[in-house]
Coordinates of C-alpha atoms in Angstrom, one line a residue:
M70 CA -61.5 25.5 18.9
K71 CA -58.8 28.0 17.8
K72 CA -59.0 29.8 21.0
I73 CA -58.5 26.6 23.0
L74 CA -55.4 25.7 20.9
L75 CA -53.9 29.2 21.5
Y76 CA -54.6 29.0 25.1
Q77 CA -52.8 25.6 25.5
E78 CA -50.0 26.5 23.1
L79 CA -49.2 29.6 25.1
I80 CA -49.2 27.6 28.5
D81 CA -46.9 25.0 26.8
Y82 CA -44.6 27.6 25.4
F83 CA -44.0 29.3 28.7
E84 CA -43.7 26.0 30.7
K85 CA -40.9 25.0 28.2
Q86 CA -39.2 28.5 28.5
I87 CA -39.3 28.2 32.4
R88 CA -38.1 24.6 32.3
L89 CA -35.2 25.2 30.0
G90 CA -34.2 28.3 32.2
D91 CA -34.9 30.8 29.4
L92 CA -37.3 32.5 31.9
E93 CA -35.4 32.4 35.2
P94 CA -37.2 32.5 38.7
G95 CA -38.0 36.1 39.4
S96 CA -37.9 37.3 36.0
R97 CA -40.8 39.2 34.5
M98 CA -43.3 37.7 32.1
P99 CA -44.2 39.4 28.8
S100 CA -46.9 41.8 29.3
I101 CA -50.5 41.0 28.3
R102 CA -50.6 43.8 25.8
K103 CA -47.3 42.7 24.1
L104 CA -48.4 39.1 23.9
C105 CA -51.8 40.1 22.4
H106 CA -49.8 42.3 19.7
S107 CA -47.0 39.6 18.9
H108 CA -49.3 36.5 18.9
K109 CA -52.4 38.2 17.5
I110 CA -54.5 36.9 20.2
S111 CA -57.2 38.2 22.6
K112 CA -56.7 39.6 26.0
S113 CA -59.0 37.0 27.4
T114 CA -56.8 34.2 25.9
V115 CA -53.6 35.6 27.6
L116 CA -55.4 36.1 30.9
S117 CA -56.7 32.6 30.9
A118 CA -53.2 31.1 30.1
Y119 CA -51.6 33.3 32.9
G120 CA -54.4 32.6 35.2
Y121 CA -53.8 28.8 34.8
L122 CA -50.0 29.2 35.1
E123 CA -50.6 31.2 38.4
S124 CA -53.0 28.7 39.8
Q125 CA -50.3 25.9 39.3
G126 CA -47.7 28.0 41.2
V127 CA -45.6 28.6 38.1
I128 CA -45.9 32.4 38.0
E129 CA -47.3 35.1 40.3
S130 CA -49.1 38.4 39.9
R131 CA -47.7 41.5 41.6
S132 CA -49.8 44.4 42.1
R133 CA -49.2 47.2 39.4
S134 CA -46.1 45.3 38.3
G135 CA -47.4 42.4 36.1
Y136 CA -46.7 38.7 36.2
F137 CA -43.3 37.2 37.3
V138 CA -41.8 33.6 37.3
R139 CA -42.3 32.2 40.7
T140 CA -39.3 31.0 42.8
L141 CA -40.2 27.4 43.5
M142 CA -39.2 25.8 46.7
A143 CA -38.6 22.2 47.4
N144 CA -38.9 20.2 50.6
T145 CA -41.1 22.9 52.1
G146 CA -44.4 21.3 51.6
Q147 CA -45.1 23.9 48.7
H148 CA -46.3 22.7 45.3
T149 CA -43.9 22.7 42.4
T150 CA -45.3 22.2 39.0
N151 CA -44.8 18.9 37.2
F152 CA -43.1 20.1 34.0
S153 CA -43.1 16.7 32.1
G154 CA -44.5 17.8 28.7
Q155 CA -48.0 16.6 29.5
S156 CA -50.9 18.5 28.4
A157 CA -52.9 20.2 31.4
A158 CA -55.7 21.4 29.2
P159 CA -58.9 19.3 29.0
A160 CA -58.7 16.3 26.7
L161 CA -60.9 13.4 26.0
V162 CA -59.2 10.1 27.0
T163 CA -60.0 6.5 27.7
P164 CA -58.9 5.0 31.1
S165 CA -55.8 2.8 30.8
Q166 CA -56.0 -0.9 31.6
F167 CA -52.7 -0.5 33.3
V168 CA -54.5 1.4 36.1
I169 CA -56.7 -1.7 36.8
Q170 CA -53.7 -4.0 36.9
L171 CA -52.0 -1.8 39.4
M172 CA -55.1 -1.9 41.6
E173 CA -55.2 -5.6 41.3
R174 CA -51.7 -5.7 42.9
G175 CA -53.0 -4.2 46.2
A176 CA -52.3 -0.5 46.4
A177 CA -54.0 0.8 49.5
F178 CA -54.3 3.5 52.0
D179 CA -51.4 2.0 54.0
L180 CA -47.6 1.6 53.3
I181 CA -47.6 -1.6 55.4
P182 CA -51.1 -3.2 55.1
S183 CA -50.3 -6.1 57.3
N184 CA -49.1 -4.1 60.3
N185 CA -52.5 -2.7 61.7
T186 CA -52.2 -1.1 65.1
E187 CA -55.3 0.8 65.2
E188 CA -57.7 0.5 68.4
D189 CA -60.9 -1.4 68.0
N190 CA -64.2 0.7 68.0
V191 CA -65.7 -1.3 70.8
E192 CA -68.9 0.9 70.9
L193 CA -69.5 0.3 67.2
R194 CA -69.2 -3.4 67.6
R195 CA -71.5 -3.5 70.6
C196 CA -74.2 -1.6 68.6
L197 CA -73.9 -3.9 65.7
A198 CA -74.0 -6.9 68.0
R199 CA -77.1 -5.5 69.7
A200 CA -78.9 -5.0 66.4
C201 CA -77.9 -8.6 65.4
R202 CA -79.3 -10.0 68.7
E203 CA -82.6 -8.1 68.4
Q204 CA -83.1 -9.2 64.8
T205 CA -86.4 -11.0 64.3
G206 CA -87.3 -14.0 62.0
K207 CA -89.4 -11.6 59.9
E208 CA -86.4 -9.3 59.4
Q209 CA -84.2 -12.3 58.3
S210 CA -86.8 -13.4 55.8
Y211 CA -87.4 -10.1 53.9
Y212 CA -85.2 -7.5 52.1
D213 CA -85.0 -3.9 53.4
S214 CA -86.9 -1.2 51.5
P215 CA -85.1 0.3 48.4
Q216 CA -84.6 3.6 50.1
G217 CA -83.0 2.1 53.2
L218 CA -83.7 2.1 56.9
V219 CA -85.7 5.2 57.9
E220 CA -84.0 5.5 61.4
L221 CA -80.6 5.7 59.6
R222 CA -81.8 8.2 57.1
D223 CA -83.1 10.4 59.8
Q224 CA -79.7 10.3 61.6
I225 CA -77.8 11.2 58.4
S226 CA -80.3 14.0 57.7
R227 CA -80.1 15.4 61.2
R228 CA -76.2 15.4 61.1
Q229 CA -76.1 17.0 57.8
K230 CA -78.4 19.8 58.9
I231 CA -76.4 20.5 62.0
Q232 CA -73.4 20.9 59.7
G233 CA -75.3 23.5 57.6
S234 CA -76.4 21.1 54.7
P235 CA -80.2 20.7 54.6
V236 CA -80.4 17.1 53.4
Q237 CA -84.0 15.8 53.7
S238 CA -84.4 12.2 54.9
Q239 CA -86.9 11.6 52.1
D240 CA -84.2 12.5 49.6
I241 CA -81.6 10.0 51.0
T242 CA -81.2 6.4 49.7
I243 CA -78.8 4.1 51.6
T244 CA -76.2 2.3 49.3
S245 CA -73.5 -0.3 49.5
G246 CA -70.7 2.3 49.9
C247 CA -70.0 5.5 48.1
Q248 CA -68.6 3.6 44.9
N249 CA -72.1 2.2 44.6
S250 CA -73.6 5.7 45.2
L251 CA -71.2 7.0 42.4
L252 CA -72.4 4.3 40.1
I253 CA -76.0 5.0 40.6
A254 CA -75.6 8.7 40.3
L255 CA -73.9 8.1 36.8
M256 CA -76.6 5.8 35.7
A257 CA -79.3 8.2 36.7
T258 CA -77.8 11.1 34.7
T259 CA -76.0 9.8 31.7
T260 CA -76.2 7.5 28.8
P261 CA -73.4 5.5 27.1
G262 CA -71.3 8.0 24.9
D263 CA -71.8 11.1 27.2
I264 CA -69.0 13.1 28.4
V265 CA -68.3 13.2 32.1
A266 CA -65.7 15.6 33.5
V267 CA -63.4 14.7 36.3
E268 CA -60.8 16.7 38.3
S269 CA -57.2 15.8 37.6
P270 CA -55.5 14.2 39.5
G271 CA -58.6 12.6 40.7
F272 CA -60.3 9.5 42.2
Y273 CA -59.2 6.4 40.3
G274 CA -62.4 4.6 41.3
A275 CA -64.5 7.3 39.3
I276 CA -62.3 6.7 36.3
Q277 CA -63.0 2.9 36.5
V278 CA -66.8 3.3 36.9
I279 CA -67.2 5.9 34.1
Q280 CA -65.3 3.6 31.6
A281 CA -67.4 0.6 32.6
L282 CA -70.5 2.5 31.8
G283 CA -69.2 3.4 28.3
L284 CA -68.8 7.1 29.0
Q285 CA -66.2 9.5 27.7
I286 CA -63.7 11.0 30.3
L287 CA -62.8 14.7 30.2
E288 CA -60.0 15.6 32.6
L289 CA -59.9 19.1 33.9
P290 CA -56.8 20.5 35.4
G291 CA -56.7 21.1 39.2
N292 CA -54.4 22.8 41.6
P293 CA -53.2 20.3 44.4
Y294 CA -54.0 23.0 47.1
S295 CA -57.2 24.7 45.9
G296 CA -58.8 22.0 43.7
I297 CA -60.4 22.2 40.3
N298 CA -59.6 25.2 38.0
I299 CA -62.6 27.3 37.4
E300 CA -61.4 29.0 34.4
S301 CA -60.3 25.7 32.6
T302 CA -63.7 24.3 33.5
S303 CA -65.6 27.2 31.9
T304 CA -63.4 26.7 28.7
A305 CA -64.2 22.9 28.7
F306 CA -68.0 23.5 29.2
N307 CA -67.9 26.0 26.3
T308 CA -66.1 23.5 24.0
W309 CA -67.6 20.1 24.8
N310 CA -71.1 18.9 25.7
V311 CA -70.4 17.8 29.2
K312 CA -73.2 15.9 30.9
A313 CA -71.9 15.5 34.4
L314 CA -69.0 16.7 36.6
F315 CA -67.7 14.3 39.3
L316 CA -65.4 15.8 42.0
S317 CA -64.7 15.8 45.7
S318 CA -64.8 19.5 46.8
N319 CA -63.6 18.7 50.3
Y320 CA -60.2 17.1 50.8
S321 CA -60.2 15.2 47.6
T322 CA -57.9 12.2 47.0
P323 CA -55.2 12.2 46.1
T324 CA -54.2 15.8 46.9
G325 CA -56.3 16.8 49.9
A326 CA -57.3 19.8 48.1
C327 CA -60.4 21.7 49.2
L328 CA -62.3 24.2 47.1
S329 CA -63.0 27.5 48.7
D330 CA -66.6 28.7 49.3
A331 CA -66.1 31.3 46.5
D332 CA -64.9 28.8 44.0
K333 CA -67.8 26.4 45.0
Q334 CA -70.4 29.1 44.2
A335 CA -68.6 29.8 41.0
L336 CA -68.4 26.2 40.0
L337 CA -72.1 25.6 40.9
S338 CA -73.3 28.6 39.0
L339 CA -71.1 27.4 36.0
C340 CA -72.7 24.0 35.9
I341 CA -76.3 25.4 36.3
Q342 CA -75.7 27.6 33.3
H343 CA -74.5 24.7 31.2
N344 CA -77.0 22.3 32.5
V345 CA -74.2 19.9 34.0
T346 CA -75.1 17.7 36.9
I347 CA -72.6 17.8 39.7
I348 CA -71.9 14.4 41.2
E349 CA -70.2 15.4 44.5
D350 CA -68.2 12.8 46.5
D351 CA -68.2 14.0 50.1
I352 CA -66.6 11.0 51.6
Y353 CA -63.8 13.0 53.2
G354 CA -65.9 16.0 54.3
E355 CA -66.1 14.8 57.9
L356 CA -62.4 14.5 58.3
S357 CA -61.6 18.1 58.7
F358 CA -58.8 19.2 60.9
E359 CA -60.9 22.4 61.7
L360 CA -63.5 22.6 64.3
N361 CA -66.2 23.0 61.6
R362 CA -66.2 20.9 58.4
P363 CA -66.4 22.8 55.0
R364 CA -69.6 23.2 53.3
T365 CA -70.7 20.9 50.4
L366 CA -71.8 22.1 47.0
Y367 CA -75.1 20.2 47.7
S368 CA -75.7 22.7 50.6
M369 CA -75.4 25.8 48.3
D370 CA -77.7 24.3 45.5
T371 CA -81.4 25.1 45.3
T372 CA -82.0 23.9 41.7
G373 CA -81.3 20.0 42.1
A374 CA -78.2 20.3 40.1
V375 CA -76.1 18.5 42.7
I376 CA -76.3 14.7 43.7
L377 CA -74.5 14.3 47.0
C378 CA -72.7 11.0 47.6
S379 CA -70.9 9.7 50.8
S380 CA -70.3 6.8 53.2
F381 CA -69.0 5.8 56.6
S382 CA -66.0 3.9 55.1
K383 CA -63.4 6.6 55.6
S384 CA -64.8 8.3 58.8
L385 CA -65.9 5.1 60.7
S386 CA -65.4 1.5 59.2
R387 CA -64.5 0.2 55.7
D388 CA -66.1 -3.2 56.5
L389 CA -69.5 -1.6 57.1
R390 CA -70.0 -1.0 53.3
I391 CA -72.7 1.5 54.1
G392 CA -73.0 4.6 52.0
W393 CA -75.8 7.0 51.0
I394 CA -76.8 9.1 48.1
A395 CA -79.1 12.3 48.3
S396 CA -81.0 14.0 45.5
S397 CA -84.5 15.7 45.4
K398 CA -84.5 15.9 41.7
H399 CA -83.4 12.2 40.8
K400 CA -84.7 10.4 43.9
E401 CA -87.2 8.2 42.2
V402 CA -84.7 6.8 39.5
I403 CA -82.1 6.5 42.1
R404 CA -84.2 4.2 44.2
R405 CA -85.0 2.0 41.0
L406 CA -81.3 1.9 40.3
K407 CA -80.5 0.9 43.8
V408 CA -82.6 -2.2 43.4
V409 CA -81.0 -3.0 40.0
T410 CA -77.4 -2.7 41.3
T411 CA -77.5 -4.0 44.9
L412 CA -81.2 -5.0 45.6
S413 CA -80.8 -4.0 49.3
V414 CA -78.4 -3.3 52.1
S415 CA -78.2 -5.2 55.3
K416 CA -81.0 -4.0 57.5
T417 CA -79.3 -5.2 60.7
A418 CA -75.9 -3.3 60.0
Q419 CA -78.1 -0.1 59.3
Q420 CA -79.9 -0.5 62.6
G421 CA -76.6 -1.0 64.4
L422 CA -75.1 2.2 62.7
A423 CA -78.3 4.2 63.5
D424 CA -78.1 3.2 67.1
Y425 CA -74.5 4.1 67.2
M426 CA -75.2 7.6 65.8
S427 CA -78.3 8.1 68.0
R428 CA -76.2 7.6 71.1
G429 CA -73.8 10.5 70.1
L430 CA -71.0 7.9 69.6
F431 CA -70.2 8.8 66.0
E432 CA -69.7 12.5 67.0
R433 CA -67.5 11.5 69.9
H434 CA -65.5 9.2 67.5
I435 CA -65.2 11.9 64.6
R436 CA -63.9 14.5 67.0
K437 CA -61.1 12.0 68.3
K438 CA -60.4 10.9 64.7
R439 CA -59.9 14.4 63.4
I440 CA -57.3 15.3 66.0
L441 CA -55.4 12.0 65.4
L442 CA -55.3 12.5 61.7
A443 CA -54.1 16.1 62.1
N444 CA -51.2 14.9 64.1
Q445 CA -50.4 12.1 61.8
C446 CA -50.5 14.4 58.9
K447 CA -47.9 16.8 60.7
Q448 CA -45.8 13.7 61.5
L449 CA -45.9 12.5 57.9
Q450 CA -44.6 15.8 56.6
Q451 CA -41.8 15.9 59.0
L452 CA -40.7 12.5 58.1
L453 CA -40.9 13.4 54.3
H454 CA -38.7 16.5 55.1
D455 CA -36.2 14.3 57.0
E456 CA -36.1 11.2 54.7
L457 CA -36.7 12.2 51.2
P458 CA -34.2 13.8 48.9
A459 CA -34.0 17.4 47.7
G460 CA -36.2 18.2 44.9
T461 CA -39.3 16.6 46.6
S462 CA -42.4 18.4 47.5
W463 CA -45.8 17.8 48.8
T464 CA -49.2 19.2 49.6
S465 CA -50.4 20.3 53.0
P466 CA -54.0 19.2 53.4
K467 CA -56.4 20.5 56.1
G468 CA -58.2 17.4 56.2
G469 CA -58.9 14.0 54.6
L470 CA -56.5 11.0 54.6
S471 CA -53.8 11.7 52.1
L472 CA -51.4 14.2 50.5
W473 CA -49.7 14.4 47.1
L474 CA -46.1 13.7 46.9
M475 CA -44.2 15.3 43.9
L476 CA -40.9 13.7 43.1
P477 CA -38.0 14.8 40.9
E478 CA -39.0 14.3 37.2
H479 CA -36.6 11.4 36.6
V480 CA -38.4 9.4 39.3
D481 CA -41.0 7.0 37.9
T482 CA -43.5 5.8 40.7
T483 CA -44.8 2.9 38.6
S484 CA -41.2 1.5 38.7
L485 CA -40.9 2.6 42.2
Y486 CA -44.1 0.6 43.1
S487 CA -42.4 -2.7 42.1
K488 CA -39.2 -2.1 43.9
A489 CA -40.9 -1.0 47.0
L490 CA -43.3 -4.0 46.9
E491 CA -40.1 -6.2 47.0
Q492 CA -39.2 -4.7 50.3
G493 CA -42.7 -5.1 51.7
V494 CA -43.8 -1.5 51.0
T495 CA -47.0 -0.6 49.2
I496 CA -47.3 2.8 47.4
T497 CA -50.0 4.4 45.3
P498 CA -48.4 5.6 42.1
G499 CA -49.6 8.9 40.6
I500 CA -50.6 7.2 37.2
L501 CA -53.5 5.8 39.0
F502 CA -55.0 9.2 39.4
S503 CA -55.4 10.0 35.7
A504 CA -56.6 8.3 32.5
Q505 CA -53.8 10.0 30.4
N506 CA -50.7 8.4 31.9
K507 CA -49.9 11.6 33.7
Y508 CA -48.2 12.1 37.2
Q509 CA -45.7 9.5 36.6
N510 CA -43.3 11.3 39.1
C511 CA -46.1 11.7 41.7
M512 CA -47.7 9.4 44.3
R513 CA -50.3 9.6 47.1
I514 CA -49.3 8.9 50.6
S515 CA -51.9 8.4 53.3
F516 CA -51.6 9.4 57.0
T517 CA -54.6 7.2 58.1
H518 CA -52.6 5.1 60.3
Q519 CA -50.3 5.7 63.1
W520 CA -46.7 6.2 62.4
M521 CA -45.2 3.3 64.4
E522 CA -41.7 1.9 63.8
E523 CA -42.7 -0.2 60.7
R524 CA -44.3 2.7 58.8
V525 CA -41.4 5.0 59.7
R526 CA -39.1 2.5 58.3
A527 CA -41.1 2.2 55.1
I528 CA -40.7 5.9 54.5
K529 CA -36.9 5.5 55.0
I530 CA -37.0 2.7 52.4
L531 CA -38.8 4.9 50.0
G532 CA -36.3 7.8 50.6
G533 CA -33.4 5.3 49.7
L534 CA -35.2 4.1 46.5
I535 CA -35.9 7.5 45.3
D536 CA -32.4 8.7 46.1

């Protein structure tokens, strides 16, 4: 524990020095040897602290010269570290009830939820209607099997294999959305009181589910661009008995961060070494702006350490409420828990979706959606550049549905939420994405919808409120 305290104290010390201006941008950081001698600490402790500060964009390493305070840029889409005196080291916490209250007020993936201008997916509606017309009396009278429709599982398996992830149809269970998959995965691998690690900032839905199951939450610091910090994760696993790790390795919400293949391999090896089950939420993986989507942790695993969860809610339709969970190791208990939590999923909806996929319509849809989202993301970043005040920065995701907006420290997005709501604008405050009341000056903004006049006006309203 002493090493953990020294590691965090070193981070806090240098963050304060930089924030107060005692260490100016461009100035050289103390040498590793000097710190080891003056603080009587090990080289690995200093390297861990410097490694974390570098991952957060606070300092930078220069070949054969040492470490230097980074010159931070605002309004360029580059990350600026949130120096708010909040601990970035892993800490056991309990989710705040305030998060639930904010969710009940309607925060969503749209600044103007009532102004939907999206085109209807006519092909999807036709496939669903066809499945409904062809439904037999027998199908109306009986539940679907616990594992789900075999035709849909085959389509999911086929698509995953094409994308380099060998998910077997017999290892897939159809669920009522990704949140249901997450619930089942946690129930299958943990018991009340266990510690579950989550990336921070991370998905607020995961925090709520973990709390509801009587589990402890361990927040692990992440980089808004590159994802969860491997060094801090290793430190946490050596300190606490972590049972499971929940994360989105590809375009996570709220930041849009994507782990590199090298970090995925390192994280997988670390979890296997410490017997930690990875619950991977790949709900955004399909939404890559690139031609080929990034690999999943599941595709790299040969031990059964990863449970893969996903759904069609972000890539196709939120109203479908069809998700899936894949695991060769836990598939039997997953099926039993599926019956306990939801009994079954609409067989007609599954048939319609399987038909839609078998006709190649999903592939056509997702190619179009990727181009649209990439353009809308660029448009959003230009709007932020034009309308928000100096001292604001944001991430530049390569996929997903949202980016992470980092405002000047004096801005409280929880208060901003209420003021914006009075003018018909809905924002998602940063406090939702942590159980530690962190990220008060941050918020998530989605580029899911087209930037028509009303949404452009909403950004201008935010700019005025912030300024």
